[in-house]
Amino acid sequence: MRISVVDVGSNTVRLVVADTEGGVPLPVHTAKWRLRLSECVEPGGPVPEESVERLVAAVDEASRTAAKWGAAAPLAFATAVVRAAPNRREVLRAVRSRTGVGLCTLPGELEAELTFLGARRWMGWRSGPLALLDIGGGSLEVAFGRGRVPDFVASLPLGAGRLTHEFFEGQDPPPQELVRALRRRVRHQLRDVAARIRWEGPRTAVVTSRTFEQLGRLCGAPPGRHGPFVERRLRRSDLREAMILLAGLPSAERARLPGISAPRAAQSLAGAVVGHTALKLTGIKTVTVCPWAIREGVLLRHIEDGPSWWAGISRAQEERTDRDAVPLRIATAGS
């Protein structure tokens, strides 16, 4: 069986087409389309009409590409930037009416659960009690668990793109007082979540997301061309040095550093501040950069629980497009 996932993030639309024989999602094709929604949408603000047009075009092309590779209609979801937009319903309706793809928004807690599932499958049971951190454009997801699904999840408005807009807009590089102010915000919002992680005492800690991947590369992890099976580790002490380096450089110079791409250079400092502060507060000194995250979690849930779980999300999403409601919350199996 061949299935596909479309992930509408703050910077890109990503497609994964995978074979699922044997219960493992094996990618056969991946593609991405740059949107840079985080540059066009203020935190909590509406998605502009021109960005909606680009989003619709990208999802349509992703759906067509998936069909060319023999996959059924994609499991399509959007993360924090669209989820928090006041015109979210209009965005989702535009995508459905013009592409036929039922794009859903997932609450941060469900994103954390699905990302945890992907990381757990990649790391295996030998990793024991597992802590997870994922920095997106709009939010930070945290999870901890001993089994297939996490015992504890949290989603906080600490995404790298969101914080760059809020703290560093027009400041390149920002003055140190703004960097210190950002650290204070992160410490305040992470305090209770970090205390829970410290109390749980994870045996293994993993990080996911492009932000952490790029920071890991900056701190000396092997490049992506070496493949997913090369172990990539990130030490808190190295991340601190990277944070200091990024704070002293404008975006154009950050983009020349190993691992830091030009589209993400502006938000790399905020990502480093969030990442280092989270590791320090939780007491975690070293993490593994995990290549499996939310897209693989969606594929695994579809394989393991069947298509009915996604159908439930889609039905709930359709009902919500007829009213203004709180973010969608769907219980996961075993939670």
mmCIF file of C-alpha atoms in Angstrom:
data_model
loop_
_atom_site.group_PDB
_atom_site.id
_atom_site.type_symbol
_atom_site.label_atom_id
_atom_site.label_comp_id
_atom_site.label_asym_id
_atom_site.label_seq_id
_atom_site.Cartn_x
_atom_site.Cartn_y
_atom_site.Cartn_z
ATOM 1 C CA MET A 1 0.000 0.000 0.000
ATOM 2 C CA ARG A 2 1.274 3.486 -0.807
ATOM 3 C CA ILE A 3 0.131 6.535 1.164
ATOM 4 C CA SER A 4 1.207 10.148 1.349
ATOM 5 C CA VAL A 5 1.359 12.953 3.882
ATOM 6 C CA VAL A 6 1.312 16.695 3.219
ATOM 7 C CA ASP A 7 2.620 18.914 6.029
ATOM 8 C CA VAL A 8 1.868 22.637 5.743
ATOM 9 C CA GLY A 9 4.382 24.274 8.047
ATOM 10 C CA SER A 10 5.441 27.827 8.741
ATOM 11 C CA ASN A 11 8.096 27.834 6.020
ATOM 12 C CA THR A 12 7.346 24.990 3.618
ATOM 13 C CA VAL A 13 4.800 22.509 2.353
ATOM 14 C CA ARG A 14 6.365 19.058 2.543
ATOM 15 C CA LEU A 15 5.205 15.876 0.846
ATOM 16 C CA VAL A 16 6.201 12.342 1.795
ATOM 17 C CA VAL A 17 5.043 9.387 -0.304
ATOM 18 C CA ALA A 18 5.728 6.078 1.436
ATOM 19 C CA ASP A 19 5.199 2.356 1.001
ATOM 20 C CA THR A 20 3.740 0.729 4.103
ATOM 21 C CA GLU A 21 4.363 -2.953 3.504
ATOM 22 C CA GLY A 22 5.566 -4.652 6.675
ATOM 23 C CA GLY A 23 4.180 -1.933 8.917
ATOM 24 C CA VAL A 24 7.052 0.506 8.329
ATOM 25 C CA PRO A 25 6.711 3.723 6.288
ATOM 26 C CA LEU A 26 9.463 3.542 3.668
ATOM 27 C CA PRO A 27 9.755 6.810 1.706
ATOM 28 C CA VAL A 28 9.731 6.480 -2.055
ATOM 29 C CA HIS A 29 9.466 10.184 -2.859
ATOM 30 C CA THR A 30 9.710 13.479 -0.997
ATOM 31 C CA ALA A 31 9.214 17.043 -2.193
ATOM 32 C CA LYS A 32 8.820 20.500 -0.730
ATOM 33 C CA TRP A 33 7.465 23.885 -1.764
ATOM 34 C CA ARG A 34 8.584 27.073 -0.031
ATOM 35 C CA LEU A 35 5.805 29.225 1.427
ATOM 36 C CA ARG A 36 7.526 31.301 4.113
ATOM 37 C CA LEU A 37 4.224 31.897 5.875
ATOM 38 C CA SER A 38 6.113 32.932 8.999
ATOM 39 C CA GLU A 39 7.495 35.935 7.113
ATOM 40 C CA CYS A 40 4.044 37.037 5.926
ATOM 41 C CA VAL A 41 1.849 36.274 8.936
ATOM 42 C CA GLU A 42 2.097 38.129 12.217
ATOM 43 C CA PRO A 43 1.800 35.847 15.281
ATOM 44 C CA GLY A 44 -1.901 35.134 15.638
ATOM 45 C CA GLY A 45 -2.668 37.235 12.551
ATOM 46 C CA PRO A 46 -4.613 36.271 9.426
ATOM 47 C CA VAL A 47 -3.028 34.539 6.455
ATOM 48 C CA PRO A 48 -2.874 37.158 3.662
ATOM 49 C CA GLU A 49 -4.713 36.467 0.416
ATOM 50 C CA GLU A 50 -1.496 36.136 -1.611
ATOM 51 C CA SER A 51 -0.166 33.583 0.895
ATOM 52 C CA VAL A 52 -3.427 31.623 0.666
ATOM 53 C CA GLU A 53 -2.977 31.525 -3.112
ATOM 54 C CA ARG A 54 0.554 30.132 -2.742
ATOM 55 C CA LEU A 55 -0.624 27.622 -0.140
ATOM 56 C CA VAL A 56 -3.450 26.382 -2.373
ATOM 57 C CA ALA A 57 -1.087 26.050 -5.330
ATOM 58 C CA ALA A 58 1.480 24.136 -3.274
ATOM 59 C CA VAL A 59 -1.076 21.711 -1.803
ATOM 60 C CA ASP A 60 -2.558 21.150 -5.263
ATOM 61 C CA GLU A 61 0.867 20.369 -6.706
ATOM 62 C CA ALA A 62 1.670 18.090 -3.769
ATOM 63 C CA SER A 63 -1.579 16.192 -4.297
ATOM 64 C CA ARG A 64 -0.880 15.805 -8.012
ATOM 65 C CA THR A 65 2.659 14.627 -7.269
ATOM 66 C CA ALA A 66 1.385 12.049 -4.774
ATOM 67 C CA ALA A 67 -1.057 10.729 -7.371
ATOM 68 C CA LYS A 68 1.747 10.406 -9.939
ATOM 69 C CA TRP A 69 3.590 8.213 -7.451
ATOM 70 C CA GLY A 70 0.558 5.981 -6.983
ATOM 71 C CA ALA A 71 -0.631 7.246 -3.611
ATOM 72 C CA ALA A 72 -4.220 7.959 -2.633
ATOM 73 C CA ALA A 73 -5.406 11.394 -1.504
ATOM 74 C CA PRO A 74 -2.852 12.711 0.974
ATOM 75 C CA LEU A 75 -3.282 12.983 4.725
ATOM 76 C CA ALA A 76 -2.866 16.743 4.856
ATOM 77 C CA PHE A 77 -2.439 18.903 7.932
ATOM 78 C CA ALA A 78 -1.337 22.416 8.819
ATOM 79 C CA THR A 79 0.545 23.402 11.939
ATOM 80 C CA ALA A 80 0.686 26.472 14.183
ATOM 81 C CA VAL A 81 0.677 29.389 11.710
ATOM 82 C CA VAL A 82 -2.577 28.310 10.025
ATOM 83 C CA ARG A 83 -4.036 26.875 13.229
ATOM 84 C CA ALA A 84 -3.724 30.212 15.040
ATOM 85 C CA ALA A 85 -4.919 32.370 12.140
ATOM 86 C CA PRO A 86 -8.323 34.031 12.666
ATOM 87 C CA ASN A 87 -9.171 33.246 9.026
ATOM 88 C CA ARG A 88 -8.249 29.599 9.428
ATOM 89 C CA ARG A 89 -11.674 28.367 8.318
ATOM 90 C CA GLU A 90 -11.485 30.368 5.105
ATOM 91 C CA VAL A 91 -7.999 29.004 4.379
ATOM 92 C CA LEU A 92 -9.122 25.406 4.877
ATOM 93 C CA ARG A 93 -12.243 25.929 2.756
ATOM 94 C CA ALA A 94 -10.162 27.441 -0.055
ATOM 95 C CA VAL A 95 -7.834 24.443 -0.054
ATOM 96 C CA ARG A 96 -10.686 21.917 -0.049
ATOM 97 C CA SER A 97 -12.800 23.645 -2.693
ATOM 98 C CA ARG A 98 -9.932 24.273 -5.111
ATOM 99 C CA THR A 99 -7.787 21.155 -4.657
ATOM 100 C CA GLY A 100 -10.118 18.499 -3.244
ATOM 101 C CA VAL A 101 -7.661 17.960 -0.383
ATOM 102 C CA GLY A 102 -9.160 17.978 3.114
ATOM 103 C CA LEU A 103 -6.536 20.018 4.931
ATOM 104 C CA CYS A 104 -6.821 19.781 8.738
ATOM 105 C CA THR A 105 -5.331 21.772 11.579
ATOM 106 C CA LEU A 106 -3.932 19.723 14.427
ATOM 107 C CA PRO A 107 -3.740 20.998 17.995
ATOM 108 C CA GLY A 108 -0.251 21.290 19.416
ATOM 109 C CA GLU A 109 -0.852 18.469 21.877
ATOM 110 C CA LEU A 110 -1.740 16.073 19.073
ATOM 111 C CA GLU A 111 1.307 17.230 17.107
ATOM 112 C CA ALA A 112 3.430 16.370 20.151
ATOM 113 C CA GLU A 113 1.847 12.910 20.437
ATOM 114 C CA LEU A 114 2.363 12.103 16.775
ATOM 115 C CA THR A 115 5.931 13.407 16.810
ATOM 116 C CA PHE A 116 6.631 11.333 19.908
ATOM 117 C CA LEU A 117 5.304 8.234 18.147
ATOM 118 C CA GLY A 118 7.650 8.827 15.216
ATOM 119 C CA ALA A 119 10.632 9.383 17.511
ATOM 120 C CA ARG A 120 9.785 6.334 19.644
ATOM 121 C CA ARG A 121 9.643 4.082 16.603
ATOM 122 C CA TRP A 122 12.956 5.413 15.325
ATOM 123 C CA MET A 123 14.784 5.204 18.666
ATOM 124 C CA GLY A 124 13.290 1.865 19.700
ATOM 125 C CA TRP A 125 12.376 0.495 23.096
ATOM 126 C CA ARG A 126 15.991 0.417 24.262
ATOM 127 C CA SER A 127 15.806 4.196 24.619
ATOM 128 C CA GLY A 128 13.609 3.715 27.690
ATOM 129 C CA PRO A 129 11.751 6.697 29.177
ATOM 130 C CA LEU A 130 11.929 9.236 26.372
ATOM 131 C CA ALA A 131 11.753 13.043 26.337
ATOM 132 C CA LEU A 132 11.034 14.935 23.128
ATOM 133 C CA LEU A 133 11.468 18.572 22.082
ATOM 134 C CA ASP A 134 10.299 19.947 18.729
ATOM 135 C CA ILE A 135 10.702 23.612 17.750
ATOM 136 C CA GLY A 136 8.365 24.678 14.970
ATOM 137 C CA GLY A 137 7.756 28.060 13.456
ATOM 138 C CA GLY A 138 4.835 28.857 15.742
ATOM 139 C CA SER A 139 5.122 26.538 18.720
ATOM 140 C CA LEU A 140 7.343 24.326 20.838
ATOM 141 C CA GLU A 141 6.096 20.798 21.463
ATOM 142 C CA VAL A 142 7.296 18.802 24.470
ATOM 143 C CA ALA A 143 6.507 15.194 25.298
ATOM 144 C CA PHE A 144 7.590 12.472 27.693
ATOM 145 C CA GLY A 145 6.642 8.831 27.789
ATOM 146 C CA ARG A 146 7.600 5.262 28.530
ATOM 147 C CA GLY A 147 5.483 3.560 25.896
ATOM 148 C CA ARG A 148 4.006 3.957 22.433
ATOM 149 C CA VAL A 149 2.232 7.193 23.266
ATOM 150 C CA PRO A 150 3.454 9.855 25.675
ATOM 151 C CA ASP A 151 2.409 10.131 29.293
ATOM 152 C CA PHE A 152 2.706 13.901 29.143
ATOM 153 C CA VAL A 153 2.540 16.463 26.313
ATOM 154 C CA ALA A 154 2.617 20.237 26.100
ATOM 155 C CA SER A 155 2.464 22.787 23.312
ATOM 156 C CA LEU A 156 3.757 26.283 24.017
ATOM 157 C CA PRO A 157 3.772 29.453 21.856
ATOM 158 C CA LEU A 158 7.569 29.387 21.617
ATOM 159 C CA GLY A 159 8.118 28.772 17.912
ATOM 160 C CA ALA A 160 11.242 30.218 16.310
ATOM 161 C CA GLY A 161 9.325 32.228 13.710
ATOM 162 C CA ARG A 162 6.790 33.592 16.177
ATOM 163 C CA LEU A 163 9.461 34.766 18.629
ATOM 164 C CA THR A 164 11.609 36.279 15.888
ATOM 165 C CA HIS A 165 8.619 38.412 14.843
ATOM 166 C CA GLU A 166 7.838 39.387 18.400
ATOM 167 C CA PHE A 167 11.319 40.146 19.704
ATOM 168 C CA PHE A 168 13.707 40.720 16.802
ATOM 169 C CA GLU A 169 11.636 42.357 14.064
ATOM 170 C CA GLY A 170 13.798 45.005 12.381
ATOM 171 C CA GLN A 171 16.780 44.184 14.625
ATOM 172 C CA ASP A 172 19.495 42.343 12.706
ATOM 173 C CA PRO A 173 21.403 41.422 14.762
ATOM 174 C CA PRO A 174 19.291 42.229 17.822
ATOM 175 C CA PRO A 175 20.764 43.990 20.855
ATOM 176 C CA GLN A 176 21.660 41.827 23.831
ATOM 177 C CA GLU A 177 18.832 43.222 25.950
ATOM 178 C CA LEU A 178 16.307 41.768 23.484
ATOM 179 C CA VAL A 179 18.035 38.386 23.561
ATOM 180 C CA ARG A 180 17.911 38.464 27.364
ATOM 181 C CA ALA A 181 14.241 39.434 27.251
ATOM 182 C CA LEU A 182 13.525 36.464 24.995
ATOM 183 C CA ARG A 183 15.340 34.114 27.379
ATOM 184 C CA ARG A 184 13.214 35.414 30.237
ATOM 185 C CA ARG A 185 10.032 34.759 28.249
ATOM 186 C CA VAL A 186 11.130 31.218 27.416
ATOM 187 C CA ARG A 187 12.130 30.477 31.014
ATOM 188 C CA HIS A 188 8.807 31.763 32.321
ATOM 189 C CA GLN A 189 6.656 29.775 29.907
ATOM 190 C CA LEU A 190 8.732 26.594 30.174
ATOM 191 C CA ARG A 191 9.099 26.549 33.954
ATOM 192 C CA ASP A 192 6.322 24.099 34.823
ATOM 193 C CA VAL A 193 6.850 21.854 31.795
ATOM 194 C CA ALA A 194 10.591 21.661 32.471
ATOM 195 C CA ALA A 195 9.951 20.779 36.110
ATOM 196 C CA ARG A 196 7.807 17.837 34.979
ATOM 197 C CA ILE A 197 10.535 16.573 32.638
ATOM 198 C CA ARG A 198 13.166 16.837 35.387
ATOM 199 C CA TRP A 199 10.882 14.954 37.759
ATOM 200 C CA GLU A 200 10.294 12.174 35.217
ATOM 201 C CA GLY A 201 14.041 11.716 34.677
ATOM 202 C CA PRO A 202 14.163 10.552 31.031
ATOM 203 C CA ARG A 203 16.796 8.028 30.058
ATOM 204 C CA THR A 204 16.959 9.365 26.496
ATOM 205 C CA ALA A 205 16.190 12.778 25.012
ATOM 206 C CA VAL A 206 15.546 13.505 21.344
ATOM 207 C CA VAL A 207 14.941 16.640 19.320
ATOM 208 C CA THR A 208 13.180 16.932 15.989
ATOM 209 C CA SER A 209 12.358 19.668 13.433
ATOM 210 C CA ARG A 210 14.368 21.541 10.841
ATOM 211 C CA THR A 211 15.377 24.090 13.474
ATOM 212 C CA PHE A 212 17.101 21.464 15.604
ATOM 213 C CA GLU A 213 18.533 19.722 12.542
ATOM 214 C CA GLN A 214 20.201 22.936 11.420
ATOM 215 C CA LEU A 215 21.435 23.770 14.909
ATOM 216 C CA GLY A 216 22.815 20.260 15.219
ATOM 217 C CA ARG A 217 24.720 20.671 11.964
ATOM 218 C CA LEU A 218 26.061 24.038 13.151
ATOM 219 C CA CYS A 219 27.296 22.312 16.313
ATOM 220 C CA GLY A 220 29.170 19.639 14.369
ATOM 221 C CA ALA A 221 26.626 16.898 13.582
ATOM 222 C CA PRO A 222 27.130 15.082 10.244
ATOM 223 C CA PRO A 223 25.426 16.702 7.232
ATOM 224 C CA GLY A 224 22.197 15.341 5.796
ATOM 225 C CA ARG A 225 23.957 13.859 2.767
ATOM 226 C CA HIS A 226 25.398 11.179 5.065
ATOM 227 C CA GLY A 227 21.906 9.717 5.363
ATOM 228 C CA PRO A 228 19.421 9.200 8.195
ATOM 229 C CA PHE A 229 21.206 6.283 9.877
ATOM 230 C CA VAL A 230 24.252 8.285 10.965
ATOM 231 C CA GLU A 231 23.929 9.194 14.631
ATOM 232 C CA ARG A 232 23.588 12.914 15.215
ATOM 233 C CA ARG A 233 24.113 14.278 18.706
ATOM 234 C CA LEU A 234 23.737 17.800 20.033
ATOM 235 C CA ARG A 235 25.358 18.891 23.283
ATOM 236 C CA ARG A 236 23.920 21.685 25.368
ATOM 237 C CA SER A 237 27.343 23.264 25.819
ATOM 238 C CA ASP A 238 27.858 23.395 22.050
ATOM 239 C CA LEU A 239 24.404 24.870 21.543
ATOM 240 C CA ARG A 240 25.269 27.629 24.007
ATOM 241 C CA GLU A 241 28.332 28.549 21.972
ATOM 242 C CA ALA A 242 26.263 28.476 18.784
ATOM 243 C CA MET A 243 23.664 30.753 20.377
ATOM 244 C CA ILE A 244 26.357 33.296 21.275
ATOM 245 C CA LEU A 245 27.739 33.126 17.733
ATOM 246 C CA LEU A 246 24.331 33.614 16.109
ATOM 247 C CA ALA A 247 23.497 36.531 18.407
ATOM 248 C CA GLY A 248 26.460 38.500 17.087
ATOM 249 C CA LEU A 249 25.769 38.044 13.379
ATOM 250 C CA PRO A 250 23.195 39.492 10.973
ATOM 251 C CA SER A 251 21.039 37.009 9.086
ATOM 252 C CA ALA A 252 23.091 37.259 5.880
ATOM 253 C CA GLU A 253 26.205 36.093 7.731
ATOM 254 C CA ARG A 254 24.370 33.384 9.688
ATOM 255 C CA ALA A 255 23.324 31.884 6.352
ATOM 256 C CA ARG A 256 27.000 31.260 5.554
ATOM 257 C CA LEU A 257 27.440 29.072 8.635
ATOM 258 C CA PRO A 258 27.321 25.252 8.382
ATOM 259 C CA GLY A 259 23.739 23.993 8.384
ATOM 260 C CA ILE A 260 21.987 27.366 8.537
ATOM 261 C CA SER A 261 19.884 27.899 5.415
ATOM 262 C CA ALA A 262 19.103 31.367 4.112
ATOM 263 C CA PRO A 263 15.294 31.019 4.582
ATOM 264 C CA ARG A 264 15.757 30.101 8.254
ATOM 265 C CA ALA A 265 18.749 32.292 9.089
ATOM 266 C CA ALA A 266 16.618 35.081 10.586
ATOM 267 C CA GLN A 267 14.884 32.732 13.037
ATOM 268 C CA SER A 268 17.933 30.608 13.861
ATOM 269 C CA LEU A 269 18.844 32.756 16.884
ATOM 270 C CA ALA A 270 15.382 32.473 18.439
ATOM 271 C CA GLY A 271 15.494 28.725 17.801
ATOM 272 C CA ALA A 272 18.869 28.470 19.537
ATOM 273 C CA VAL A 273 17.638 30.477 22.522
ATOM 274 C CA VAL A 274 14.553 28.279 22.901
ATOM 275 C CA GLY A 275 16.543 25.071 22.427
ATOM 276 C CA HIS A 276 19.325 25.929 24.855
ATOM 277 C CA THR A 277 16.957 27.298 27.489
ATOM 278 C CA ALA A 278 14.775 24.192 27.259
ATOM 279 C CA LEU A 279 17.751 21.862 27.663
ATOM 280 C CA LYS A 280 19.088 23.862 30.591
ATOM 281 C CA LEU A 281 15.770 24.007 32.431
ATOM 282 C CA THR A 282 15.110 20.296 31.933
ATOM 283 C CA GLY A 283 18.646 19.352 32.983
ATOM 284 C CA ILE A 284 19.309 17.580 29.681
ATOM 285 C CA LYS A 285 22.941 17.815 28.568
ATOM 286 C CA THR A 286 22.917 15.816 25.328
ATOM 287 C CA VAL A 287 20.187 14.971 22.839
ATOM 288 C CA THR A 288 19.857 12.857 19.710
ATOM 289 C CA VAL A 289 18.680 14.635 16.578
ATOM 290 C CA CYS A 290 15.956 12.283 15.347
ATOM 291 C CA PRO A 291 15.073 12.156 11.629
ATOM 292 C CA TRP A 292 11.531 10.870 12.251
ATOM 293 C CA ALA A 293 8.960 13.357 13.487
ATOM 294 C CA ILE A 294 5.323 14.322 12.916
ATOM 295 C CA ARG A 295 5.004 13.184 9.285
ATOM 296 C CA GLU A 296 6.276 9.734 10.186
ATOM 297 C CA GLY A 297 3.983 9.756 13.222
ATOM 298 C CA VAL A 298 0.971 10.390 10.985
ATOM 299 C CA LEU A 299 2.044 7.563 8.661
ATOM 300 C CA LEU A 300 2.553 5.185 11.600
ATOM 301 C CA ARG A 301 -0.848 5.972 13.109
ATOM 302 C CA HIS A 302 -2.442 5.329 9.731
ATOM 303 C CA ILE A 303 -0.612 1.996 9.432
ATOM 304 C CA GLU A 304 -1.216 0.839 12.998
ATOM 305 C CA ASP A 305 -4.721 2.151 13.688
ATOM 306 C CA GLY A 306 -6.170 2.169 10.191
ATOM 307 C CA PRO A 307 -7.726 5.024 8.216
ATOM 308 C CA SER A 308 -10.607 5.503 10.657
ATOM 309 C CA TRP A 309 -8.547 7.655 13.029
ATOM 310 C CA TRP A 310 -7.784 10.202 10.301
ATOM 311 C CA ALA A 311 -11.389 10.063 9.106
ATOM 312 C CA GLY A 312 -12.426 11.074 12.634
ATOM 313 C CA ILE A 313 -10.116 14.066 12.534
ATOM 314 C CA SER A 314 -11.434 15.057 9.112
ATOM 315 C CA ARG A 315 -15.060 14.809 10.213
ATOM 316 C CA ALA A 316 -14.414 16.915 13.283
ATOM 317 C CA GLN A 317 -12.583 19.459 11.128
ATOM 318 C CA GLU A 318 -15.520 19.715 8.724
ATOM 319 C CA GLU A 319 -17.891 20.339 11.608
ATOM 320 C CA ARG A 320 -15.650 23.074 12.946
ATOM 321 C CA THR A 321 -15.530 24.948 9.647
ATOM 322 C CA ASP A 322 -19.175 25.855 10.248
ATOM 323 C CA ARG A 323 -18.463 27.617 13.540
ATOM 324 C CA ASP A 324 -15.763 29.448 15.412
ATOM 325 C CA ALA A 325 -14.488 26.983 17.967
ATOM 326 C CA VAL A 326 -11.551 26.215 20.198
ATOM 327 C CA PRO A 327 -8.660 24.285 18.588
ATOM 328 C CA LEU A 328 -9.480 20.721 17.596
ATOM 329 C CA ARG A 329 -8.725 18.117 20.233
ATOM 330 C CA ILE A 330 -8.825 14.464 19.248
ATOM 331 C CA ALA A 331 -7.924 11.779 21.751
ATOM 332 C CA THR A 332 -5.247 9.407 20.556
ATOM 333 C CA ALA A 333 -5.307 5.654 20.961
ATOM 334 C CA GLY A 334 -3.971 4.641 24.336
ATOM 335 C CA SER A 335 -3.963 8.205 25.710
#
